[in-house]
Coordinates of C-alpha atoms in Angstrom, one line a residue:
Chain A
X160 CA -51.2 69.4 21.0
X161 CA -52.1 68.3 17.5
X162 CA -51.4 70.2 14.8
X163 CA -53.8 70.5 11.7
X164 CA -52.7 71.8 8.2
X165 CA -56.1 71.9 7.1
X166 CA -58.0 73.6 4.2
X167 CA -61.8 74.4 5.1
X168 CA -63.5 72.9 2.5
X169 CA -61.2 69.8 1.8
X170 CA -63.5 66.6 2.7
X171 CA -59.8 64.6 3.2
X172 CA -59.5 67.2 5.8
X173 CA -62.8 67.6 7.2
X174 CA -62.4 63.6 8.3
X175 CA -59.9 64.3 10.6
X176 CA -61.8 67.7 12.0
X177 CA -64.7 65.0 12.4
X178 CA -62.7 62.2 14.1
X179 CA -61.4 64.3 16.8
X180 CA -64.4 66.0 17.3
X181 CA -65.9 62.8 18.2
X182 CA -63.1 62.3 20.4
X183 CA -63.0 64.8 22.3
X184 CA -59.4 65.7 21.1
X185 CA -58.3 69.1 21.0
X186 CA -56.0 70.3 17.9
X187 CA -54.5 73.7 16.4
X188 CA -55.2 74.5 12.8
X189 CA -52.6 75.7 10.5
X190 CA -54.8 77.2 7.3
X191 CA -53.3 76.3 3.6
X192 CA -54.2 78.2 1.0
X193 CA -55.2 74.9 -1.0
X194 CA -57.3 77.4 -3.5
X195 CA -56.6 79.2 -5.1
X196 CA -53.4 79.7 -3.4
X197 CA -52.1 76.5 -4.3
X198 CA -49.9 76.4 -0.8
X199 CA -50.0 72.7 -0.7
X200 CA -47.8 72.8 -3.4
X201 CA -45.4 75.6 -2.0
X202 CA -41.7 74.6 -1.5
X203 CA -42.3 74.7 2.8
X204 CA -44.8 72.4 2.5
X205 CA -43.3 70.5 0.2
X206 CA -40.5 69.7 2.8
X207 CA -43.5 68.5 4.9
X208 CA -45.3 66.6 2.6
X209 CA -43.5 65.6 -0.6
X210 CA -46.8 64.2 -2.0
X211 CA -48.2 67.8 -2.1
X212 CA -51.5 66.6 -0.4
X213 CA -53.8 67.8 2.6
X214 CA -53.8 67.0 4.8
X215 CA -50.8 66.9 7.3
X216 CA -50.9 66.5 11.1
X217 CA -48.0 66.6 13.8
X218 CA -48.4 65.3 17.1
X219 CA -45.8 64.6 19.5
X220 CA -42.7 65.3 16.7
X221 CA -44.7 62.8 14.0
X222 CA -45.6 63.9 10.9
X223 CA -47.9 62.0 9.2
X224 CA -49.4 62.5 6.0
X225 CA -53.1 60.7 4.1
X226 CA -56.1 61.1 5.9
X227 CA -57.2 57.2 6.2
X228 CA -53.6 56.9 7.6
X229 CA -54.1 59.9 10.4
X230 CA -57.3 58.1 11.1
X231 CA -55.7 55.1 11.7
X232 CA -53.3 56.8 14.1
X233 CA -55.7 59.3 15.9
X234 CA -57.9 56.6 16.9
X235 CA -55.0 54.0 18.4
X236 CA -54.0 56.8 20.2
X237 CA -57.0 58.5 21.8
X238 CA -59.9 56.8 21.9
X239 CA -59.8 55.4 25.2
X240 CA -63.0 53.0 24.4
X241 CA -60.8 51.1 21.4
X242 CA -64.3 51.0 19.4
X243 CA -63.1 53.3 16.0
X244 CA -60.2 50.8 15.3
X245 CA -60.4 47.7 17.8
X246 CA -56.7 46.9 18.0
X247 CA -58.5 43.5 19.3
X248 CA -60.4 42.2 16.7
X249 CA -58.1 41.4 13.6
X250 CA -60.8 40.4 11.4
X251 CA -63.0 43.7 12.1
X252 CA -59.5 45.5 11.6
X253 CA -59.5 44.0 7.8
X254 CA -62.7 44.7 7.0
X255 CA -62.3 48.5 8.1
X256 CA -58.4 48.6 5.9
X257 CA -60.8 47.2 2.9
X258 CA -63.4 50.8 3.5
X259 CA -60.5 52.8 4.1
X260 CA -58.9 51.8 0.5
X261 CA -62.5 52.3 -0.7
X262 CA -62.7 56.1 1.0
X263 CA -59.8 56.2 -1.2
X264 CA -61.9 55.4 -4.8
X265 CA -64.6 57.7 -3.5
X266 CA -62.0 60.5 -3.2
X267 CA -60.5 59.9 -6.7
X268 CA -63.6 59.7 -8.3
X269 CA -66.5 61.7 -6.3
X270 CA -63.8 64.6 -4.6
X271 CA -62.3 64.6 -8.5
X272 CA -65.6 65.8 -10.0
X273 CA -66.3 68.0 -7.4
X274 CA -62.8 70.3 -7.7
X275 CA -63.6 69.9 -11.6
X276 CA -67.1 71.6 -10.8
X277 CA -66.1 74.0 -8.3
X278 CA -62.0 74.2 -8.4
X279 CA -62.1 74.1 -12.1
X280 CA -59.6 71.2 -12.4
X281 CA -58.6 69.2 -15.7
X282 CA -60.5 66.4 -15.2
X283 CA -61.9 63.9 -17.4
X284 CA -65.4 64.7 -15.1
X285 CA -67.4 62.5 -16.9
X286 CA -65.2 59.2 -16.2
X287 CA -65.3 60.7 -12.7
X288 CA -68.8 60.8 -12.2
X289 CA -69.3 57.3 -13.6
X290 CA -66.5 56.0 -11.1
X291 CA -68.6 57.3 -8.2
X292 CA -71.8 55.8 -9.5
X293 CA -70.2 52.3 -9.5
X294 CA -68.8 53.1 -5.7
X295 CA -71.8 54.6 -4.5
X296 CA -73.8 51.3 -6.1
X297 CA -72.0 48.6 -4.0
X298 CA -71.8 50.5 -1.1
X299 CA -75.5 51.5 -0.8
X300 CA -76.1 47.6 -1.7
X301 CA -73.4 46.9 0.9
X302 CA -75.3 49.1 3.2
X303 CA -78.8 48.1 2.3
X304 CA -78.5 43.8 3.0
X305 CA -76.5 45.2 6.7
X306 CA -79.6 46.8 7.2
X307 CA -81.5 43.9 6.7
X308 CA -79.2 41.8 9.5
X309 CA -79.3 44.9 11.8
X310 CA -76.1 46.4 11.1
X311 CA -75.8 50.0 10.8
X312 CA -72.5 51.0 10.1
X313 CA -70.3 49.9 7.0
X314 CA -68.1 47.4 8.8
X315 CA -69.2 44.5 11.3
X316 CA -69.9 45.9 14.2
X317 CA -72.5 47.7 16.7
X318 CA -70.7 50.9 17.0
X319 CA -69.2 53.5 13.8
X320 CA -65.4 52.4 13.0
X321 CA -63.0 55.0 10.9
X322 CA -64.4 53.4 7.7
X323 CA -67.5 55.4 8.2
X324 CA -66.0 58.1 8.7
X325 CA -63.4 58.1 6.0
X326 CA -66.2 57.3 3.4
X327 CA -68.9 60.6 4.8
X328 CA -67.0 63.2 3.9
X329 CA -67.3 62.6 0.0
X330 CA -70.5 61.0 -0.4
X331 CA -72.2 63.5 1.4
X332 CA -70.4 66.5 -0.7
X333 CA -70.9 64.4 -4.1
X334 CA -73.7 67.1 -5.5
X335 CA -71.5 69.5 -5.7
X336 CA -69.5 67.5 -8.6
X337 CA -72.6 66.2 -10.6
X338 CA -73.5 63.2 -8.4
X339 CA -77.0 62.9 -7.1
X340 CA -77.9 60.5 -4.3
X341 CA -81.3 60.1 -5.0
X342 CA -80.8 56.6 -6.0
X343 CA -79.0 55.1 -2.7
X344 CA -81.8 54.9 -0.3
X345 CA -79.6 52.9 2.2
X346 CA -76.9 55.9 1.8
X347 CA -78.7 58.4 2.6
X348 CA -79.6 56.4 5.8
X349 CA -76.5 56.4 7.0
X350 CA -75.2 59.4 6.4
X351 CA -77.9 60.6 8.7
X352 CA -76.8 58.2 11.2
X353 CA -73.8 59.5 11.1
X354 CA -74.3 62.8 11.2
X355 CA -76.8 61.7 14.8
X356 CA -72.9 60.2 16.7
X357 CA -72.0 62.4 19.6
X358 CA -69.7 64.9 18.5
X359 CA -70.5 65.3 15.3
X360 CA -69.2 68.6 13.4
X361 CA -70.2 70.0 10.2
X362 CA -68.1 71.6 7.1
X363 CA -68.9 74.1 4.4
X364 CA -71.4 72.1 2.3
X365 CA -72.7 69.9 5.2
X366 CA -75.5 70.2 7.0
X367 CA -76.7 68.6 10.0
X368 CA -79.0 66.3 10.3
X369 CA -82.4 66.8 12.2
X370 CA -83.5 64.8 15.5
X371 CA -83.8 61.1 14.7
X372 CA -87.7 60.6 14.6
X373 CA -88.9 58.5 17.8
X374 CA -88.9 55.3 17.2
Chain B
X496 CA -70.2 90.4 -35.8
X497 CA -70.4 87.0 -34.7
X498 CA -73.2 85.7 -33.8
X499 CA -73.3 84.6 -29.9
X500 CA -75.4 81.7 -28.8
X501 CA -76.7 84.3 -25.8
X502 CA -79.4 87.0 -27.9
X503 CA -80.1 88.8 -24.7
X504 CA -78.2 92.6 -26.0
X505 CA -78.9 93.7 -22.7
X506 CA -76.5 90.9 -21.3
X507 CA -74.3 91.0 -23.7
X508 CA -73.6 94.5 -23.8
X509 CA -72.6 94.4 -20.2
X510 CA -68.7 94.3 -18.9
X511 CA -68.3 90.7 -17.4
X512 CA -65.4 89.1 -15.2
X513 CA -63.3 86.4 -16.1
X514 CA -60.2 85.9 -14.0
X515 CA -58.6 87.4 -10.6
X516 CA -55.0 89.3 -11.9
X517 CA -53.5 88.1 -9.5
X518 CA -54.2 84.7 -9.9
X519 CA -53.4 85.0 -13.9
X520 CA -49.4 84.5 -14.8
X521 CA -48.4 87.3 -17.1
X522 CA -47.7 86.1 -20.8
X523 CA -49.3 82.9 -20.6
X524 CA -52.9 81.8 -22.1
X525 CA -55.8 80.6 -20.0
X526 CA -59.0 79.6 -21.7
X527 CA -62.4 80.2 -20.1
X528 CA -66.1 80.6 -20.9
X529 CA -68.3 83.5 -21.0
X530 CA -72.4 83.2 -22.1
X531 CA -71.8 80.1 -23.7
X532 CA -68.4 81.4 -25.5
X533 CA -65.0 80.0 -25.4
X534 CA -62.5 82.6 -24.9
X535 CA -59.2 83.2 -24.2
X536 CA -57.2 86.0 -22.3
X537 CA -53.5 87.0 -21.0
X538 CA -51.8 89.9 -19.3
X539 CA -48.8 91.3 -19.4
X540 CA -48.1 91.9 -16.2
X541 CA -47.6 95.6 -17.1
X542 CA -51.5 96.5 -17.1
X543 CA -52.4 95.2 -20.3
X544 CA -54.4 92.6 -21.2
X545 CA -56.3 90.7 -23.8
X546 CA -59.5 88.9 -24.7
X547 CA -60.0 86.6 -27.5
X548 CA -61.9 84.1 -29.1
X549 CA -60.5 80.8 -28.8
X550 CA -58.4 79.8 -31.4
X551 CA -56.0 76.6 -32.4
X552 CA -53.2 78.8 -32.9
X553 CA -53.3 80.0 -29.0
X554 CA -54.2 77.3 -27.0
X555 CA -54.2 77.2 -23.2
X556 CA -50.4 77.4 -21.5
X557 CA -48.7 78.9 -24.5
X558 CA -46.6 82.0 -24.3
X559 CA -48.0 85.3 -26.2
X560 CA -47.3 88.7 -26.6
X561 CA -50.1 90.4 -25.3
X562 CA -49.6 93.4 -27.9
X563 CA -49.4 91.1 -30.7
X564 CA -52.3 89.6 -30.3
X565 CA -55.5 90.4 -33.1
X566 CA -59.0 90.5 -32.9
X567 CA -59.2 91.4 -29.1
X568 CA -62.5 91.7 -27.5
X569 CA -63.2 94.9 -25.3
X570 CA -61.1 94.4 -22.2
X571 CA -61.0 96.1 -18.4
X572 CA -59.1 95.9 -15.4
X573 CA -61.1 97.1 -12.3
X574 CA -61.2 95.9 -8.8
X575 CA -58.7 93.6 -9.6
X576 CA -59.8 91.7 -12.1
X577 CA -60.3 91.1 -16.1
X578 CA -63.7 92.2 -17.5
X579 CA -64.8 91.7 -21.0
X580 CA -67.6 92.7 -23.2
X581 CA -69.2 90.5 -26.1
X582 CA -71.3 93.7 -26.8
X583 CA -70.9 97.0 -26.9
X584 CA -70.4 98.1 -23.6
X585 CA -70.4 101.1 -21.4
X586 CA -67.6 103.3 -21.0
X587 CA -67.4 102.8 -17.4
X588 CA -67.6 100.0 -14.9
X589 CA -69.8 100.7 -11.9
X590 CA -68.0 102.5 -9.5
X591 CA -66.6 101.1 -5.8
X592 CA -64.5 104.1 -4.5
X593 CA -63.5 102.4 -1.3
X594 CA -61.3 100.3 -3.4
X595 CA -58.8 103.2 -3.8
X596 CA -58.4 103.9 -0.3
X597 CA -54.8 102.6 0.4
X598 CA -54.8 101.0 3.6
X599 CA -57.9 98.6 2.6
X600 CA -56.7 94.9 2.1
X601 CA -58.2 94.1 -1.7
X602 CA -57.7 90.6 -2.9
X603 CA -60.0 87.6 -4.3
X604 CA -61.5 85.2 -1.8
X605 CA -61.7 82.7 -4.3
X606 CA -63.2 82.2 -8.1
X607 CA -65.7 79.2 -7.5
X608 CA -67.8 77.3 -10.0
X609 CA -71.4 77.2 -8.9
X610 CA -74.3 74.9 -10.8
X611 CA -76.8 78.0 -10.7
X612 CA -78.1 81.4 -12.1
X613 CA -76.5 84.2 -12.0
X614 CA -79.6 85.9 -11.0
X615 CA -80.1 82.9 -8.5
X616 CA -76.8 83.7 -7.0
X617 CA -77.5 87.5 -7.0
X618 CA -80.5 87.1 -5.0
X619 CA -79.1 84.6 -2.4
X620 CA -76.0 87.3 -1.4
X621 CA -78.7 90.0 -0.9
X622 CA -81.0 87.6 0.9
X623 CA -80.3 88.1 4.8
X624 CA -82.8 85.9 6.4
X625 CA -80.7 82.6 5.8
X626 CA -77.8 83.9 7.7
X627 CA -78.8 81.6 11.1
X628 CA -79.4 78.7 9.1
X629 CA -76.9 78.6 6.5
X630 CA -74.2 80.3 8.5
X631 CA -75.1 78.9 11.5
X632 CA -72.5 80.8 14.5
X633 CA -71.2 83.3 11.8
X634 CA -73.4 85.8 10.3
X635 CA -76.1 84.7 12.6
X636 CA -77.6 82.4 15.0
X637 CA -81.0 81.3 16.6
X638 CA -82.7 82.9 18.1
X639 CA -81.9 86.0 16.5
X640 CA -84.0 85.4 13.0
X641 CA -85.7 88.2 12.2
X642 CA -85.2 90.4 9.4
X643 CA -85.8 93.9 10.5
X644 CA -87.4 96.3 8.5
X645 CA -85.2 98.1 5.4
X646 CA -85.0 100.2 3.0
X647 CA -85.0 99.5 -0.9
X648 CA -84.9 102.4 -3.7
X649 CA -83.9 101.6 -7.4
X650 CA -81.8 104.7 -7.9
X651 CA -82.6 105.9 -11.5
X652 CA -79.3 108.5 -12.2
X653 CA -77.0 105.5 -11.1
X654 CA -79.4 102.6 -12.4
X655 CA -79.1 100.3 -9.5
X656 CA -80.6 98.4 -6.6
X657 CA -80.2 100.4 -3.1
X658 CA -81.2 98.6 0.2
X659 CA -80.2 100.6 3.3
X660 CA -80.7 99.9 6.8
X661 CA -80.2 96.7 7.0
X662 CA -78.9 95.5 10.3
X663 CA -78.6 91.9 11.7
X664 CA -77.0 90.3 14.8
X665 CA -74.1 88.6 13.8
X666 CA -71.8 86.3 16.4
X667 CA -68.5 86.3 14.0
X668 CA -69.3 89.5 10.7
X669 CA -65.7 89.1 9.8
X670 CA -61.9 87.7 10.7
X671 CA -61.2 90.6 12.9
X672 CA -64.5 90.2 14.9
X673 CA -64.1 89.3 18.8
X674 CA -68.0 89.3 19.7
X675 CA -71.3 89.2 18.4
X676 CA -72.8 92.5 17.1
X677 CA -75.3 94.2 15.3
X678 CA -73.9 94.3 12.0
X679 CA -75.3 97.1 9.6
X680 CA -75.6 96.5 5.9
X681 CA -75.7 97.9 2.7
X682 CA -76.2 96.2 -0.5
X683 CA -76.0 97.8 -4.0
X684 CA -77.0 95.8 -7.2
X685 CA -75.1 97.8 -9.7
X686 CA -75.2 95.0 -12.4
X687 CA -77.1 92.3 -13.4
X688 CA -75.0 89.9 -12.3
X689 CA -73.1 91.7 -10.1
X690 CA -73.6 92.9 -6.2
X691 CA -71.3 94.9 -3.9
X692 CA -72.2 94.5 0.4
X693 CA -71.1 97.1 3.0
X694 CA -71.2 96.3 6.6
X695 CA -69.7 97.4 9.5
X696 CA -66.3 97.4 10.3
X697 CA -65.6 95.8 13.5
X698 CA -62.1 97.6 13.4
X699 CA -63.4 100.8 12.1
X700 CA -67.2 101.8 13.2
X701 CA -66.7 105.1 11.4
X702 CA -66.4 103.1 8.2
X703 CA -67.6 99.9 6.2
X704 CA -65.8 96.1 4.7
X705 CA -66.3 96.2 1.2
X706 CA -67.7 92.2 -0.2
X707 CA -68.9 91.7 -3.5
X708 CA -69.7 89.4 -5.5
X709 CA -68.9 89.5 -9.6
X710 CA -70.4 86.5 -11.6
X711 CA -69.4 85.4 -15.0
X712 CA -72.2 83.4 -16.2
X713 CA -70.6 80.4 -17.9
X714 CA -74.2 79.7 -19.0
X715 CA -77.7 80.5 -18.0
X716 CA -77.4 77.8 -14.8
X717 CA -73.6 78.0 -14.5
X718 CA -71.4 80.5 -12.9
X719 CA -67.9 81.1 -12.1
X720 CA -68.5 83.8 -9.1
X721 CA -65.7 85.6 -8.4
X722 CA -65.7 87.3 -4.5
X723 CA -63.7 90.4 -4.2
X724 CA -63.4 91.7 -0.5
X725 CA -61.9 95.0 0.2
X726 CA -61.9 95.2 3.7
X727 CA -60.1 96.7 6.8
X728 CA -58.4 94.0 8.3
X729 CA -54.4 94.3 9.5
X730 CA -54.3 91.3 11.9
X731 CA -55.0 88.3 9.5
X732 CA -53.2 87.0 6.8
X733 CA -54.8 86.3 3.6
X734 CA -55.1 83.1 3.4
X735 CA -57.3 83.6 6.3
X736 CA -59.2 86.9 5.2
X737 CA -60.1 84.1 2.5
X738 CA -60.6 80.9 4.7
X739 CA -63.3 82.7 6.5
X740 CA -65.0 83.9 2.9
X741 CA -64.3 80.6 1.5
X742 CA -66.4 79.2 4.7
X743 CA -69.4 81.2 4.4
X744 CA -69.2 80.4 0.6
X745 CA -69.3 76.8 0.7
X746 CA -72.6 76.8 3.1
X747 CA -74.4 78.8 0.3
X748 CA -73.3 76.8 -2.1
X749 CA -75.5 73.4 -2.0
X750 CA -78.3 75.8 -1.3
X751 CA -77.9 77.6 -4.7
X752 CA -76.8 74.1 -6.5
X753 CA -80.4 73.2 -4.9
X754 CA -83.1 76.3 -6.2
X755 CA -85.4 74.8 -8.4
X756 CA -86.5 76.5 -11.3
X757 CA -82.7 76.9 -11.7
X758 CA -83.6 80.4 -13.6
X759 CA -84.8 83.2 -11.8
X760 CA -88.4 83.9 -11.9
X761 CA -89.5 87.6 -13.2
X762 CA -93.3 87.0 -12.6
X763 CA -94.2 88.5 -10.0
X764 CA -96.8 85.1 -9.1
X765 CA -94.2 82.6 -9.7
X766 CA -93.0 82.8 -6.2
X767 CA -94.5 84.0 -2.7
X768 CA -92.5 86.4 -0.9
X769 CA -91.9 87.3 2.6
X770 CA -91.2 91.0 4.0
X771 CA -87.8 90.2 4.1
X772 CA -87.4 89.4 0.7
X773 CA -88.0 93.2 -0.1
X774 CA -84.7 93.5 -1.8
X775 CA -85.3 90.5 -4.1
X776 CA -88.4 91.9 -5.0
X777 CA -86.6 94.9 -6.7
X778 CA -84.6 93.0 -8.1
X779 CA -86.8 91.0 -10.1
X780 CA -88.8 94.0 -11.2
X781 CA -85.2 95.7 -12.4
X782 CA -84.4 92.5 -14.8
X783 CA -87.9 92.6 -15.9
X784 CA -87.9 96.3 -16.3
X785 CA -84.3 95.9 -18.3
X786 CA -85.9 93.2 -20.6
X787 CA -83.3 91.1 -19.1
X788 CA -83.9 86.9 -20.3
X789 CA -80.3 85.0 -20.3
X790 CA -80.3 83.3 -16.8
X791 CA -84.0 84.2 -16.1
X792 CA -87.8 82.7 -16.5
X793 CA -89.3 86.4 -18.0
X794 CA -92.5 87.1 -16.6
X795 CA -95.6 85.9 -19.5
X796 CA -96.4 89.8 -20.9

């Protein structure tokens, strides 16, 4: 079985908690004591992470570390359909690398200025908040003209890839650091979409989203 | 004295937290803000401590002597934590005698930095008709809503907020829960910005978990809220004693980042309350009656 080092109210985290959800897969939990415990940073875990991040999984003797990276694995291996990371389809498989490295911005800027806010970390918040404004601009522009062509997920494609769900997490937790989403109409659309895909899970700070209104 | 950018002397006067011991290394500086005030404290790992003003010559990370250090502020150590005063406070801290029961497991959850109130935040943690909403398959779940009839006194000799007989259906009341229950509460408000929850023990029904919550307002809409637990628990280890307080924390969170006025209300008109919101009701008419204003909208007299 999979195991999870995992801290509740990590977003990095919550991803994976939200991937296998959706798929159906089952996995153990081993709690860190991100904060204020600082465990992630702890000698034993450094041995299993080096980088000092959350989160960490092990499956079958891997250890992999970087949350767009276990995404990338969990959904090779177990999603039997091939639609979160269509091994197939090499130009839907750049486009869904490009989001990923994007989840990546959203989680140095948005996450940053949310653990300033709550975790009390030395960040320059300001610059933070400002670098998820720009993010949050071209993706809800992004999202917006896919609308428009009947596309409702950030990549090309009729069905949710990783990308989507390595960007949620962040966006939909950005209030808690200072960033309002009032001005991203096409965000908030999809972030109730997809919180309406089969399986979906909530963390601390998320809530679900009511039934889709009949069309 | 100096002058303090907070003129409420009934706030100021009070004892207020700043930091978790345990979470404070002994010797070294760590800044943080209280009513608008940058201060500074250390320990010594010995049982002494210190509060300052924030000067150049101590800055954040540097090494001090403790002892040596001048124009300290009142300090406190209770419940395991640093309280200071920018007043002229009370002898004593309000009193939790459960935390000197030795086989009680007493640590902090977690400080957290919430965009509200302090009296906000007070009013959420006594509120218990969110539970099946906000805590959705922990302290409560549909279609168990109801908020049954309590009690609520304002003790005069002890000057706090007493609601008894409180009692709510919970699936998961704590790590060491194996079913739902009827949970029974009791929540004091011994402090303006403070509040201390009993409920039942799932381990012990002869006795009661000990939560509270201690707030350091940063400034009238900011908080640092500090959650003590002292609580009968000898399966779990911390770090899950505090996952599961961390948990129930983060799902109140947005909604308290989310009140609007961020203030509190004291007039009795500004908001319509429900039965349930008995306790809330007191608690208003306590800051009002205290002449409380830092972190509140008082009522037009």
């Amino acid at each position: 079985m999979i195991t999870l080092y995992d801290y509740e109210l990590s977003g990095n985290c919550y991803k994976l908690r939200l991937l296998m959800g959706m798929l159906g897969v089952d996995w153990t939990t081993v709690p860190i004591d991100f904060y204020p415990g600082r465990e992630h940073k702890s000698e034993w875990f450094l041995k299993i992470n080096p980088l000092g991040q959350l989160p960490v999984i092990e499956d079958d003797g891997l250890v992999l570390r970087d949350a767009q990276a276990i995404l990338v694995y969990l959904a090779s291996k177990y999603d039997a359909v091939g639609t979160w990371y269509p091994r197939d389809n090499p130009a839907l498989l750049g486009e869904i690398g490009q989001w990923l490295a994007f989840a990546d911005g959203i989680t140095g800027t948005a996450s940053a200025a949310r653990l300033h806010d709550a975790l009390f970390y030395d960040f320059d918040v300001e610059a933070a908040r400002a670098g998820a404004h720009r993010l949050f601009r071209i993706l809800d522009e992004h999202l917006w003209f896919g609308e428009q062509e009947g596309r409702d997920w950030i990549c090309s494609a009729s069905h949710p890839t990783i990308a989507d769900i390595a960007c949620f997490p962040y966006i939909m937790l950005s209030e808690e650091g200072g960033v309002p989403r009032q001005d991203y109409p096409a965000i908030r659309r999809w972030c109730d979409r997809v919180k309406r895909i089969k399986g979906f899970t909530v963390m601390s700070g998320v809530f679900p989203a009511g039934p889709a209104k009949a069309a | 004295m100096t002058k303090t950018r907070c003129t409420d002397q009934v706030i100021l006067d009070l004892w207020h937290p700043l930091a978790a011991l345990a979470e404070v290394r002994a010797g070294v500086v760590v800044d943080t803000v209280l009513l608008e005030e940058r201060l500074s404290l250390a320990i010594d790992g010995k049982g002494s401590a210190a509060v300052w003003r924030d000067r150049a010559d101590l800055a954040e990370g540097s090494l001090v002597d403790v002892a040596a250090v001048d124009g300290k502020l009142p300090v406190k150590l209770a419940y395991g934590y640093i309280w200071t005063s920018l007043g002229n406070p009370p002898a004593d801290l309000f009193p939790i005698p459960e935390f000197d029961e030795p086989d009680r497991r007493k640590l902090n959850a977690a400080t957290v930095g919430v965009n509200v109130s302090a009296p906000r935040a007070i009013e959420n943690f006594l509120d218990m008709g969110h539970f099946p909403y906000v805590h959705t398959d922990i302290l409560g779940a549909e279609p168990h809503t109801e908020v049954k009839e309590y009690d609520v006194e304002i003790s005069v000799d002890r000057d706090e907020i007493l609601a008894t007989r409180c009692r709510f259906f919970q699936p998961m009341a704590s790590t060491t829960s194996t079913e739902g229950a009827d949970v029974d509460y009791i929540y004091r408000v011994p402090h303006p910005y403070c509040s201390v929850l009993y409920k039942s023990s799932p381990v012990d029904e002869s006795r009661l978990d000990v939560i509270a919550v201690f707030l350091q307002p940063v400034d009238q809409e900011h908080v640092r809220a500090h959650m003590m637990l002292c609580i009968l628990d000898e399966e779990n280890e911390d770090k899950v004693i505090k996952r599961f307080q961390q948990t129930i924390f983060g799902q109140d969170k947005p909604i308290l980042e989310n009140q609007f006025p961020k203030r509190l209300p004291l007039d009795p008109r500004a908001e319509t309350p429900i039965r349930a919101d008995k306790s809330a009701i007191a608690y208003r008419r306590w800051l009002s009656q205290k002449g409380v204003t830092y972190g509140v909208i008082p009522a037009a007299t």
